[in-house]
Amino acid sequence: MAAPTIDHTIGEILNLAASHFKVPRERLTPDDDFFKTLGIDSLQALDLLTRLEQHFRIELPDYELQGVSDFRTLASRIQSRL
Amino acid sequence: MLDLHQYASLGAALKDALERWPNETCLIEADRDREKVRLTYSDFKETARPLCRALQDADFKAGDQAAIIMTNQSKWLISAYSIFFCGGVLVPLDYKLSAAEHLQLLAHAKARFLVVEYYLWRAITQSPEFAKLTAQIVLVTEAPPGADLRGAYRWEEFKRKGEPQFVARQREDTACIVYSSGTGGRPKGCVLTHDSYLEQCASLTAWYPFGPDVRYLSILPTNHAIDFMVGFIGPFVCGACVVHLRTLRPEFVRDAFVRYRITYVSLVPMVLKNLERGLRAKFDELKPGKRWVLDRLIGLNKMLTRGRPHVAISRRLLPDVHKAFGGELRALIVGGAFTDPSTLQFFYDLGIPVTCGYGLTEACTAVSLNDLQPFRADTVGKPLPGSEVRILNPDGDGIGEVAVRSRAVMSHYLDDPELTAQTIVEGWLLTGDLGRFDLKGREHLQLFGRKKNMIVTAGGKNIYPEDIEAAFDGLPVKEYCVFAADYLWPKKALGDEMLVLVVRLEQNQEFDDKLRDEIVTRNRRLADFKRAGGYLVWEKDFPRTASLKIKRGELASEIATGAARESIAQI
């Protein structure tokens, strides 16, 4: 099966983040700083990473999130493991 | 535990520890629910032996600097032990810094050797500054097969047969160079001797003796002063066990408490707050009847533990809460930044003692610690044995700068006699923190703010304005400067600290959306914990010296009198 496109992956991340942190989906855009937009700290970001792993059925080491603060970069890290 | 007064160096003490408890487990490393490494003290010695020999064959000599840039894992401790065994000086660097910052600190520390995890090494080799790497021998852990290591060796293959020669060091020799701040302006490399560490460890274990029945969960970075002491040196000289987790997701941390029956863990306030939030949410989900019972039991526990903790009683009164922490937790150790007293009290009332203290890298690890007799959420404890604390120039409320004198205090800042002379005056370390001894009893230290222009985040990171100013280089304004908000407008409290970007616009320039976006974008290039929290538009030119350096002190006073804290706009 072909890997989904990056836009598709971004879309799924935004949907998941919106529902998990109860933020209106339309408020989230790919280049948002997710710490700011979702109002979360680094531990909550790790929690988001776990949800994303479950959703995409992959394992992401914690270091993949180091220095990442926008949805687009996060999506590219996930995409490279799909 | 070992009698540390008998040893001249960390290497000598650790070497004896490996022989004293050969069959006790010293180290466990788990990744998610998979246990990857379990070593006894004897296994640890055997694992380190070929590395020690290989280091010596590579001409690693007494006094050579060797840096480690790794997340918490078994190879961190094995490498550090090997460096000490060979008489080296350990330079533990924060793995969360950028590659450029790593390169800068490696050069500053004159590190000849480097032990680094593959993903961090990859970032360093991709840095435009890579050519400036000073380390001659680099050992990379967990590199994938076939990876181009750019001249580095694989840690796992860096082994030599034969018995290595233990290299003795003296108490006054340097054990570690630990950086207490970032890299923007002036790297502050605290030079700590073997004497500092051995004295500090002896006083900490006098109050909190560890033994082979202790299992310490190491989740603060080991490069951090607290975990280096409480998650490595302390447990090892007492025959205790250290547990490393390769992922710090809350759910795996929770599992580890139970799986490894953890007795102690050190946390920064941010993590403690997160645990509190989780527990409060669980309590709120309880049906009214159960909640009523829980509240009564917490009240009863509170009454019974007023004078001192009684963990066995608390575990029986509140079994579900204690089971969530593995059922054998004796205390949470909290430090690295200001902790909200209500959070400390919340845990204490559940029968989970919280050992809150105060320390700074310049003073090795800790200056004061709560001895829990009784627990005082409103203080950072009593000065440790061997630490003298004085309050300089106290005001009407008794609040002044905290000064510390002890053998644990650093010897100096590396290659910075000027800063050393400003910081250690007549044997007293001037901490830049404001505090007083509590009015009742005058034994407990209380902190009220900072005199220095820096912030400490809830995650325990020290951030100096100079560390982040470079991110705003080229900002289209006349001039700019970064300050800690509390430095501009001192408040007699800690917590909610932030950095403020002060900008002076060009004549006829307006602060428009484009400039705002530019500030936001540049700020976002910084690691999340380093970002400025707000900005302030200042209407006057900055005062400057003859060599055009900003007179920060003068500018700070002008801003403090000419603007209010409320005029900071959020970024």
XYZ file of C-alpha atoms in Angstrom:
653
model
C 0.000 0.000 0.000
C 1.390 3.426 -0.915
C 2.209 5.794 1.944
C -0.305 8.612 2.358
C 0.687 12.078 1.158
C 2.210 14.563 3.586
C -0.923 16.728 3.326
C -3.028 13.762 4.321
C -0.736 13.075 7.300
C -0.872 16.725 8.374
C -4.657 16.637 8.147
C -4.865 13.563 10.352
C -2.516 15.089 12.924
C -4.580 18.263 13.081
C -7.800 16.269 13.486
C -6.320 14.186 16.244
C -4.755 17.140 18.077
C -8.033 19.075 17.880
C -10.087 16.261 19.321
C -7.538 15.208 21.951
C -6.974 18.695 23.333
C -10.549 19.853 22.630
C -9.608 22.733 20.350
C -11.788 23.698 17.341
C -10.243 22.024 14.277
C -10.570 25.183 12.164
C -8.246 27.041 14.551
C -5.322 24.763 13.704
C -3.063 25.269 10.698
C 0.005 23.228 9.650
C 2.538 25.913 10.555
C 1.126 26.615 14.003
C 3.357 26.315 17.014
C 1.443 23.487 18.669
C 2.663 24.397 22.159
C 1.053 27.794 21.732
C -2.062 26.884 19.732
C -2.960 23.927 21.908
C -1.727 25.587 25.093
C 0.302 22.525 26.084
C 3.656 21.878 27.782
C 6.362 19.471 26.657
C 4.908 16.585 28.658
C 1.522 17.033 27.063
C 3.314 17.122 23.713
C 4.758 13.688 24.534
C 1.228 12.549 25.267
C 0.209 13.770 21.808
C 3.101 11.803 20.348
C 1.770 8.634 21.959
C -1.681 9.225 20.471
C -0.083 9.753 17.078
C 1.915 6.525 17.403
C -1.262 4.620 18.156
C -3.067 6.247 15.270
C -0.322 5.701 12.686
C 0.841 2.377 14.191
C 4.482 3.427 14.372
C 7.064 3.968 17.130
C 8.623 7.408 17.398
C 11.575 7.910 19.735
C 11.248 10.935 22.018
C 14.153 12.636 20.281
C 12.091 12.947 17.097
C 10.150 15.651 18.903
C 13.234 17.538 20.065
C 13.214 21.014 18.583
C 9.933 20.371 16.750
C 7.142 22.773 17.536
C 4.994 22.980 14.399
C 2.585 20.418 12.955
C 4.226 20.348 9.523
C 7.646 19.268 10.813
C 6.008 16.767 13.130
C 4.150 15.347 10.130
C 7.373 14.972 8.166
C 8.939 13.026 11.052
C 5.935 10.720 11.105
C 5.802 10.465 7.331
C 9.382 9.187 7.184
C 8.356 6.203 9.293
C 5.127 5.272 7.516
C 27.299 2.760 52.110
C 30.929 3.581 51.490
C 32.678 5.899 53.916
C 33.389 8.654 51.428
C 35.897 10.397 53.675
C 38.314 7.594 52.853
C 38.400 8.356 49.154
C 40.384 10.910 47.208
C 38.345 10.819 43.991
C 35.025 9.825 42.489
C 36.822 7.203 40.429
C 38.256 5.551 43.547
C 34.881 5.540 45.336
C 32.988 4.180 42.324
C 35.641 1.511 41.701
C 35.271 0.270 45.272
C 31.483 0.328 45.006
C 31.650 -2.075 42.054
C 33.627 -4.490 44.195
C 31.618 -4.016 47.373
C 28.216 -5.114 45.986
C 29.069 -7.492 43.106
C 25.707 -9.247 43.060
C 23.364 -6.302 43.588
C 21.697 -4.797 40.539
C 23.088 -1.330 39.878
C 21.502 -0.402 36.580
C 18.383 -1.168 34.565
C 17.544 0.372 31.207
C 14.089 0.009 29.740
C 12.583 1.228 26.499
C 8.800 1.421 26.795
C 7.852 -1.954 28.256
C 11.012 -3.691 27.020
C 13.869 -4.110 29.441
C 17.069 -3.685 27.433
C 19.826 -3.795 30.036
C 20.136 -5.138 33.573
C 23.566 -5.009 35.169
C 24.866 -6.022 38.549
C 27.765 -4.044 39.997
C 30.016 -6.864 38.833
C 28.527 -6.773 35.297
C 28.993 -3.008 35.242
C 32.670 -3.402 36.093
C 33.151 -6.019 33.378
C 31.353 -3.853 30.802
C 33.468 -0.820 31.630
C 36.793 -2.681 31.717
C 37.407 -2.991 27.917
C 36.274 0.618 27.409
C 38.711 1.849 30.072
C 41.489 -0.105 28.418
C 40.592 1.215 24.957
C 40.560 4.797 26.275
C 43.999 4.318 27.782
C 45.287 2.756 24.568
C 43.960 5.854 22.769
C 46.228 7.951 24.988
C 43.512 9.233 27.310
C 45.460 10.691 30.208
C 44.825 12.036 33.699
C 43.249 15.476 33.482
C 42.004 15.047 29.897
C 38.538 16.438 29.313
C 35.906 14.032 27.970
C 32.384 15.190 27.197
C 29.178 13.170 27.216
C 26.127 14.218 25.212
C 23.501 11.548 25.722
C 20.038 10.981 27.014
C 19.753 8.897 30.187
C 20.874 5.381 29.454
C 23.287 2.761 30.727
C 26.110 3.834 28.382
C 26.079 7.295 29.992
C 27.035 5.898 33.378
C 29.442 3.289 31.981
C 31.240 5.998 29.976
C 31.345 8.413 32.911
C 32.754 5.721 35.193
C 35.404 4.859 32.599
C 36.407 8.518 32.297
C 36.817 8.790 36.075
C 38.647 5.431 36.235
C 41.188 6.797 33.744
C 41.612 10.017 35.745
C 39.730 12.160 33.234
C 37.616 15.265 33.694
C 33.985 14.725 32.777
C 32.104 17.420 30.852
C 28.413 16.486 30.900
C 26.577 18.540 28.283
C 22.855 19.117 27.993
C 21.607 16.970 25.125
C 18.791 19.423 24.493
C 21.149 22.138 23.280
C 21.582 22.683 19.548
C 24.512 21.216 17.597
C 26.101 24.676 17.306
C 25.861 25.091 21.064
C 27.378 21.637 21.617
C 30.296 22.552 19.393
C 30.791 25.839 21.200
C 30.845 24.214 24.638
C 33.085 21.345 23.486
C 35.584 23.944 22.301
C 35.247 25.998 25.485
C 35.858 22.921 27.659
C 38.724 21.803 25.380
C 37.232 18.328 25.267
C 39.574 15.841 23.604
C 37.111 12.980 23.812
C 33.401 12.896 23.170
C 30.797 10.201 23.823
C 27.573 10.952 21.996
C 24.359 9.287 20.874
C 24.021 8.753 17.153
C 21.113 11.119 16.527
C 22.935 13.922 18.341
C 26.176 13.163 16.493
C 24.286 13.267 13.190
C 23.076 16.772 14.059
C 26.592 17.862 15.041
C 28.093 16.576 11.783
C 25.408 18.409 9.806
C 26.096 21.699 11.556
C 27.849 24.390 9.480
C 30.212 24.720 12.442
C 31.256 21.049 12.320
C 34.777 21.922 11.161
C 35.292 23.587 14.539
C 34.966 20.278 16.404
C 37.828 20.048 18.854
C 37.346 16.486 20.103
C 39.890 14.121 18.585
C 38.211 10.865 19.518
C 34.469 10.530 19.261
C 32.520 7.475 20.387
C 29.018 7.180 18.980
C 26.430 4.927 20.571
C 23.734 2.970 18.746
C 24.740 3.999 15.245
C 22.751 2.098 12.627
C 24.702 -0.370 10.474
C 26.405 1.300 7.537
C 26.009 4.844 8.916
C 28.775 7.275 7.941
C 30.212 8.294 11.307
C 32.502 10.999 9.905
C 35.603 9.600 11.578
C 33.960 8.638 14.877
C 34.152 5.176 16.422
C 31.258 2.983 17.390
C 31.013 2.958 21.196
C 29.998 -0.694 21.151
C 33.187 -1.640 19.278
C 35.575 0.635 21.156
C 37.019 -2.125 23.340
C 40.454 -3.487 24.079
C 41.515 -6.639 25.855
C 43.760 -6.401 28.877
C 43.592 -4.927 32.330
C 43.294 -1.132 32.448
C 45.339 0.784 34.989
C 43.353 2.758 37.577
C 44.508 6.393 37.618
C 44.440 7.999 41.066
C 43.413 11.629 41.475
C 43.618 14.010 44.408
C 40.674 15.655 46.140
C 41.524 19.092 44.758
C 41.757 17.847 41.152
C 38.929 18.716 38.785
C 36.261 16.032 38.498
C 33.761 17.784 36.230
C 33.172 20.931 34.249
C 29.439 21.587 34.333
C 27.846 24.375 32.337
C 25.329 26.304 34.370
C 24.039 28.393 31.502
C 23.717 28.397 27.785
C 26.085 29.760 25.278
C 24.802 33.097 24.026
C 27.106 35.391 25.920
C 29.568 33.821 28.222
C 29.630 30.075 28.832
C 29.748 29.459 32.548
C 31.743 26.287 33.065
C 31.653 25.452 36.761
C 34.844 23.633 37.708
C 33.949 21.129 40.414
C 36.572 19.076 42.206
C 36.444 15.532 43.501
C 36.310 17.084 46.961
C 33.143 19.032 46.031
C 31.333 15.895 44.919
C 32.514 13.619 47.720
C 31.610 16.195 50.378
C 28.239 16.882 48.796
C 27.457 13.205 48.479
C 28.451 12.559 52.108
C 26.139 15.298 53.379
C 23.194 14.261 51.189
C 23.447 10.612 52.162
C 23.755 11.616 55.835
C 20.154 12.861 55.600
C 18.886 10.422 52.993
C 20.909 7.218 53.297
C 20.453 4.984 50.256
C 21.155 1.255 50.347
C 20.792 -1.823 48.147
C 17.022 -1.732 48.776
C 16.744 1.612 46.953
C 15.574 1.749 43.352
C 15.974 5.209 41.921
C 14.118 6.215 38.770
C 16.376 8.506 36.770
C 14.281 10.745 34.553
C 15.958 14.118 34.966
C 18.806 14.365 32.473
C 21.976 12.908 34.010
C 23.919 15.938 32.774
C 21.844 17.946 35.273
C 23.530 18.432 38.659
C 20.665 16.782 40.546
C 20.504 13.555 38.581
C 24.267 13.267 38.303
C 24.433 13.176 42.096
C 21.143 11.518 43.071
C 20.876 9.263 40.015
C 24.496 8.148 39.691
C 27.092 8.960 42.354
C 24.734 8.719 45.351
C 23.096 5.379 44.479
C 26.367 3.781 43.366
C 28.289 4.564 46.541
C 25.378 3.054 48.498
C 24.882 -0.136 46.462
C 21.490 1.040 45.169
C 19.900 0.529 41.753
C 19.318 3.171 39.055
C 16.540 2.719 36.498
C 16.767 4.521 33.152
C 13.894 4.912 30.736
C 14.552 5.622 27.087
C 11.191 7.272 26.663
C 9.701 9.694 29.139
C 6.090 9.465 27.991
C 3.919 9.775 31.073
C 2.336 6.342 30.586
C 5.710 4.542 30.517
C 6.972 6.516 33.497
C 3.835 5.465 35.404
C 4.416 1.804 34.449
C 8.047 1.977 35.573
C 7.035 3.016 39.097
C 5.062 -0.197 39.408
C 7.313 -2.559 37.450
C 10.505 -1.581 39.246
C 8.957 -0.785 42.638
C 10.646 2.598 42.612
C 11.621 4.055 45.994
C 12.893 7.506 44.929
C 12.631 9.718 41.895
C 13.781 13.272 41.228
C 11.495 15.563 39.312
C 11.397 19.126 38.136
C 8.338 21.144 39.190
C 6.771 20.929 35.733
C 6.556 17.121 35.960
C 5.286 17.256 39.526
C 2.574 19.687 38.464
C 1.623 17.328 35.663
C 1.304 14.415 38.111
C -0.809 16.596 40.373
C -3.096 17.509 37.476
C -3.533 13.832 36.605
C -4.353 12.848 40.172
C -6.770 15.715 40.689
C -8.586 14.783 37.471
C -8.895 11.177 38.706
C -10.213 12.345 42.080
C -12.755 14.574 40.336
C -14.080 11.570 38.400
C -14.940 9.716 41.612
C -18.589 9.334 42.588
C -19.587 11.708 45.413
C -19.623 8.959 48.062
C -16.151 7.705 47.173
C -14.845 11.226 46.946
C -16.203 11.972 50.409
C -14.369 8.936 51.804
C -11.159 9.889 49.995
C -11.262 13.429 51.345
C -11.776 12.130 54.900
C -8.844 9.708 54.518
C -6.613 12.464 53.183
C -7.638 14.599 56.166
C -6.781 11.766 58.547
C -3.431 11.182 56.860
C -2.688 14.876 57.078
C -3.294 14.818 60.801
C -1.140 11.736 61.364
C 1.790 13.038 59.338
C 1.855 16.567 60.688
C 5.127 16.090 62.579
C 6.888 13.760 60.177
C 6.017 11.325 57.380
C 4.684 7.867 58.241
C 4.779 6.279 54.838
C 3.644 2.829 56.046
C 0.488 4.319 57.594
C -0.182 6.480 54.542
C 0.080 3.458 52.247
C -2.594 1.687 54.274
C -4.867 4.698 54.417
C -4.604 5.581 50.742
C -3.618 2.318 49.035
C -4.848 3.210 45.537
C -2.845 6.415 45.379
C 0.300 4.662 46.591
C -0.209 1.703 44.255
C -0.188 4.120 41.339
C 3.355 5.051 42.394
C 4.392 1.414 42.672
C 3.558 1.038 46.358
C 7.141 1.438 47.584
C 7.855 5.096 46.911
C 9.544 6.718 49.902
C 9.868 10.259 48.603
C 9.756 12.433 45.540
C 12.790 14.675 45.255
C 11.978 18.020 43.664
C 14.395 20.692 42.615
C 15.851 22.613 39.746
C 13.297 25.412 39.882
C 10.673 27.060 42.041
C 7.892 24.716 43.110
C 4.463 25.925 44.063
C 4.026 25.138 47.804
C 0.425 24.031 47.183
C 1.682 21.303 44.832
C 4.204 20.110 47.422
C 1.502 20.087 50.086
C -0.900 18.183 47.817
C 1.516 15.253 47.582
C 2.554 15.392 51.201
C -1.088 15.218 52.275
C -1.463 12.039 50.228
C 1.365 10.537 52.257
C 3.969 10.974 49.534
C 6.799 12.961 51.101
C 8.319 15.554 48.806
C 11.919 16.437 49.417
C 12.207 19.953 48.163
C 15.544 21.683 48.129
C 17.560 24.510 46.708
C 20.766 24.281 44.805
C 22.750 25.594 41.916
C 25.424 24.115 39.730
C 27.981 26.472 41.248
C 27.334 24.770 44.603
C 27.627 21.237 43.139
C 24.071 20.017 43.699
C 22.199 21.235 46.742
C 22.613 23.943 49.347
C 19.547 23.191 51.422
C 17.054 20.361 51.645
C 13.836 19.628 53.462
C 14.553 17.048 56.155
C 10.795 16.388 56.568
C 10.962 16.916 60.313
C 8.504 18.489 59.909
C 7.669 18.979 56.247
C 7.594 22.650 55.298
C 6.096 23.352 51.886
C 6.823 27.047 52.282
C 10.600 26.609 52.465
C 13.451 25.009 50.546
C 14.661 23.248 53.664
C 17.623 23.598 55.970
C 21.249 24.066 54.901
C 22.884 20.669 54.430
C 25.585 19.537 56.842
C 28.773 21.334 55.860
C 26.930 24.200 54.107
C 26.923 27.648 55.681
C 24.271 30.041 54.418
C 24.204 33.787 55.029
C 21.754 36.456 53.955
C 23.613 39.502 52.697
C 22.299 43.029 53.239
C 18.858 41.957 54.489
C 16.003 44.418 54.083
C 13.319 45.158 56.674
C 11.736 41.729 56.029
C 15.053 39.956 56.479
C 15.311 39.284 52.730
C 18.683 39.610 51.051
C 21.028 37.811 48.706
C 21.730 34.191 49.639
C 25.455 33.473 50.046
C 26.866 29.984 50.533
C 30.148 28.674 51.849
C 30.984 24.975 51.744
C 33.492 22.522 50.341
C 30.896 21.571 47.759
C 31.064 25.015 46.112
C 32.878 25.064 42.750
C 36.487 26.050 42.549
C 35.998 28.615 39.738
C 34.436 29.291 36.353
C 36.587 27.804 33.626
C 38.822 30.441 32.007
C 36.886 33.322 33.538
C 38.728 34.806 36.526
C 36.723 38.029 36.302
C 33.346 36.305 36.651
C 34.781 34.001 39.325
C 35.929 37.004 41.352
C 32.448 38.541 41.095
C 30.750 35.300 42.104
C 32.960 33.913 44.871
C 33.868 36.693 47.276
C 36.038 35.912 50.283
C 35.069 32.266 50.070
C 31.333 32.952 49.831
C 29.382 32.016 46.712
C 26.987 34.856 45.851
C 23.995 33.047 44.424
C 22.074 36.005 42.988
C 18.954 34.544 44.620
C 17.003 36.442 47.239
C 15.969 34.687 50.411
C 15.741 34.701 54.164
C 15.546 32.278 57.040
C 11.956 31.699 58.109
C 10.719 33.812 60.952
C 9.760 30.770 63.074
C 12.881 28.986 64.253
C 15.153 30.631 61.662
C 16.322 27.254 60.421
C 14.557 26.918 57.084
C 15.559 28.864 54.031
C 12.861 30.615 52.026
C 13.390 32.060 48.547
C 11.754 35.221 47.285
C 13.130 36.079 43.879
C 16.276 36.834 41.964
C 18.785 39.594 41.902
C 20.323 38.335 38.684
C 19.138 38.881 35.133
C 18.034 35.341 34.267
C 15.098 32.995 34.610
C 14.722 29.393 35.710
C 11.945 27.595 33.861
C 9.547 25.143 35.490
C 11.541 22.472 33.665
C 14.637 23.467 35.620
C 16.503 25.247 32.822
C 18.548 28.347 33.543
C 18.094 30.814 30.718
C 20.138 33.983 30.462
C 18.982 36.815 28.160
C 22.304 36.644 26.308
C 21.469 33.039 25.413
C 18.587 34.089 23.240
C 19.532 37.516 21.899
C 21.325 36.074 18.871
C 17.977 34.724 17.637
C 16.875 38.316 17.039
C 20.008 39.341 15.113
C 18.991 41.434 12.105
C 15.533 42.239 13.485
C 14.460 45.355 11.507
C 14.448 47.771 14.465
C 16.947 50.338 15.678
C 18.087 48.235 18.634
C 16.867 45.543 20.998
C 17.797 43.866 24.240
C 16.406 40.965 26.297
C 15.730 41.039 30.038
C 14.197 38.792 32.671
C 10.912 40.490 33.600
C 11.601 39.996 37.300
C 14.970 41.706 36.889
C 13.242 44.804 35.521
C 10.419 44.766 38.025
C 11.567 42.735 41.041
C 8.845 40.906 42.906
C 9.222 39.123 46.197
C 8.121 35.807 44.800
C 9.262 33.120 42.422
C 7.409 31.344 39.636
C 5.942 32.509 36.312
C 9.296 33.852 35.177
C 9.641 35.167 31.646
C 12.069 36.874 29.310
C 11.068 40.130 27.638
C 12.361 41.409 24.322
C 12.722 45.192 24.518
C 12.762 46.874 21.095
C 13.554 50.447 20.133
C 12.074 51.367 16.758
C 13.726 53.538 14.092
C 12.513 57.106 13.837
C 9.100 57.149 12.105
C 8.950 53.333 12.225
C 5.656 51.850 13.337
C 5.207 48.603 15.171
C 3.192 46.759 12.516
C 2.008 43.182 12.007
C 5.008 42.425 9.827
C 7.417 43.256 12.639
C 5.310 41.314 15.091
C 5.387 38.258 12.794
C 9.142 38.638 12.429
C 9.542 38.587 16.219
C 7.267 35.565 16.523
C 9.127 33.671 13.781
C 12.542 34.377 15.241
C 11.366 33.496 18.721
C 10.082 30.168 17.441
C 13.508 29.252 16.133
C 14.604 28.983 19.749
C 14.054 25.796 21.721
C 10.600 26.035 23.327
C 11.961 26.514 26.853
C 14.183 29.407 25.759
C 11.608 31.627 24.097
C 10.835 35.166 25.132
C 7.381 35.396 26.651
C 6.685 38.974 25.622
C 7.945 42.171 24.057
C 8.007 45.803 25.000
C 8.415 48.781 22.689
C 10.756 51.307 24.312
C 10.666 54.935 23.249
C 14.221 56.050 24.046
C 17.666 55.173 22.709
C 19.523 52.591 24.773
C 22.369 53.920 26.929
C 25.675 52.603 25.602
C 29.302 52.489 26.678
C 32.101 54.156 24.710
C 32.615 50.849 22.927
C 28.872 50.882 22.084
C 27.906 48.012 24.354
C 24.439 48.396 25.845
C 24.601 49.470 29.478
C 22.185 46.809 30.600
C 21.976 47.890 34.227
C 21.212 51.488 33.333
C 18.692 50.494 30.678
C 17.004 48.141 33.147
C 16.587 50.977 35.674
C 15.180 53.302 32.993
C 12.658 50.670 31.888
C 11.741 49.804 35.468
C 10.840 53.418 36.216
C 9.485 54.353 32.778
C 7.252 51.375 32.044
C 5.049 48.960 33.925
C 5.162 45.168 33.820
C 1.621 45.296 32.431
C 2.893 46.971 29.262
C 4.554 43.728 28.122
C 2.738 42.357 25.075
C 2.624 38.579 24.794
C 4.473 36.896 21.949
